[in-house]
Amino acid sequence: MAERRSRAEKIAQTTEKLVATARAAFARDGYAAASMDAITAEAGLTRGALYHHFGGKDGLLEAVVRQIDAELGARLEAVWDATPDKRKALRATCAAFLDSALDPETQRILYIDAPAVLGQRLRDMDEEGSIGALTEALEELRDAHGADIADTEMLARILNAAMIDLALWIAASPKPTAALRRAKAGVLDLLERLGL
């Protein structure tokens, strides 16, 4: 049993080192310029370890994206939970999501490199992590405030698509702060018009 636990701990340490090192390299250099040899050397591991645990550089990027996405999800959930009025909570959560597009690490990895490298896999990860949570939030808003939402899942998909597109636009904008202001105003207007 101790041997099994020790092996599991070693695997966890190896994957954590690779993900942390890759995350820093992807944020600093971008995915294309980040070298697998440099990542593994900095982590004190072999290229074989990277292939064994992640299948290659794109698998490592997927692990980094999952980590960033989980952290972002936790921050958004904290904003939602901290705001008792669920109409205000939805607006604050949308604003916090859009703010993430200005964070240099998130901007580079999640909104610039990941869509280009991961393609449909990124959409699938978003499906796993966002649609259910947003659907639940809309159901909570409907129940708390009597919001007129006929299909919470469909509205969650529409809002999620809009928010992702806005984040991508902010990240790619030559004037991201101005784009963020416009995006927040547009989302507030949309939510107002929807009675949310």
PDB file of N, CA, C and O in Angstrom, residues 1-9:
ATOM      1  N   MET A   1       0.828  -1.204   0.000  1.00  0.00           N
ATOM      2  CA  MET A   1       0.000   0.000   0.000  1.00  0.00           C
ATOM      3  C   MET A   1       0.864   1.255   0.000  1.00  0.00           C
ATOM      4  O   MET A   1       0.609   2.179  -0.747  1.00  0.00           O
ATOM      5  N   ALA A   2       1.904   1.269   0.848  1.00  0.00           N
ATOM      6  CA  ALA A   2       2.793   2.436   0.916  1.00  0.00           C
ATOM      7  C   ALA A   2       3.510   2.636  -0.410  1.00  0.00           C
ATOM      8  O   ALA A   2       3.721   3.769  -0.842  1.00  0.00           O
ATOM      9  N   GLU A   3       3.872   1.528  -1.073  1.00  0.00           N
ATOM     10  CA  GLU A   3       4.557   1.620  -2.371  1.00  0.00           C
ATOM     11  C   GLU A   3       3.629   2.233  -3.416  1.00  0.00           C
ATOM     12  O   GLU A   3       4.043   3.061  -4.224  1.00  0.00           O
ATOM     13  N   ARG A   4       2.347   1.829  -3.381  1.00  0.00           N
ATOM     14  CA  ARG A   4       1.372   2.359  -4.322  1.00  0.00           C
ATOM     15  C   ARG A   4       1.171   3.860  -4.092  1.00  0.00           C
ATOM     16  O   ARG A   4       1.105   4.639  -5.014  1.00  0.00           O
ATOM     17  N   ARG A   5       1.082   4.253  -2.800  1.00  0.00           N
ATOM     18  CA  ARG A   5       0.909   5.660  -2.470  1.00  0.00           C
ATOM     19  C   ARG A   5       2.131   6.457  -2.910  1.00  0.00           C
ATOM     20  O   ARG A   5       2.027   7.537  -3.453  1.00  0.00           O
ATOM     21  N   SER A   6       3.318   5.881  -2.692  1.00  0.00           N
ATOM     22  CA  SER A   6       4.553   6.547  -3.070  1.00  0.00           C
ATOM     23  C   SER A   6       4.611   6.750  -4.589  1.00  0.00           C
ATOM     24  O   SER A   6       5.004   7.807  -5.057  1.00  0.00           O
ATOM     25  N   ARG A   7       4.195   5.749  -5.338  1.00  0.00           N
ATOM     26  CA  ARG A   7       4.177   5.860  -6.803  1.00  0.00           C
ATOM     27  C   ARG A   7       3.184   6.941  -7.239  1.00  0.00           C
ATOM     28  O   ARG A   7       3.484   7.762  -8.111  1.00  0.00           O
ATOM     29  N   ALA A   8       2.006   6.953  -6.639  1.00  0.00           N
ATOM     30  CA  ALA A   8       0.994   7.956  -6.969  1.00  0.00           C
ATOM     31  C   ALA A   8       1.502   9.356  -6.625  1.00  0.00           C
ATOM     32  O   ALA A   8       1.272  10.307  -7.380  1.00  0.00           O
ATOM     33  N   GLU A   9       2.206   9.478  -5.503  1.00  0.00           N
ATOM     34  CA  GLU A   9       2.766  10.776  -5.120  1.00  0.00           C
ATOM     35  C   GLU A   9       3.821  11.224  -6.117  1.00  0.00           C
ATOM     36  O   GLU A   9       3.879  12.413  -6.474  1.00  0.00           O
TER      37      GLU A   9
END
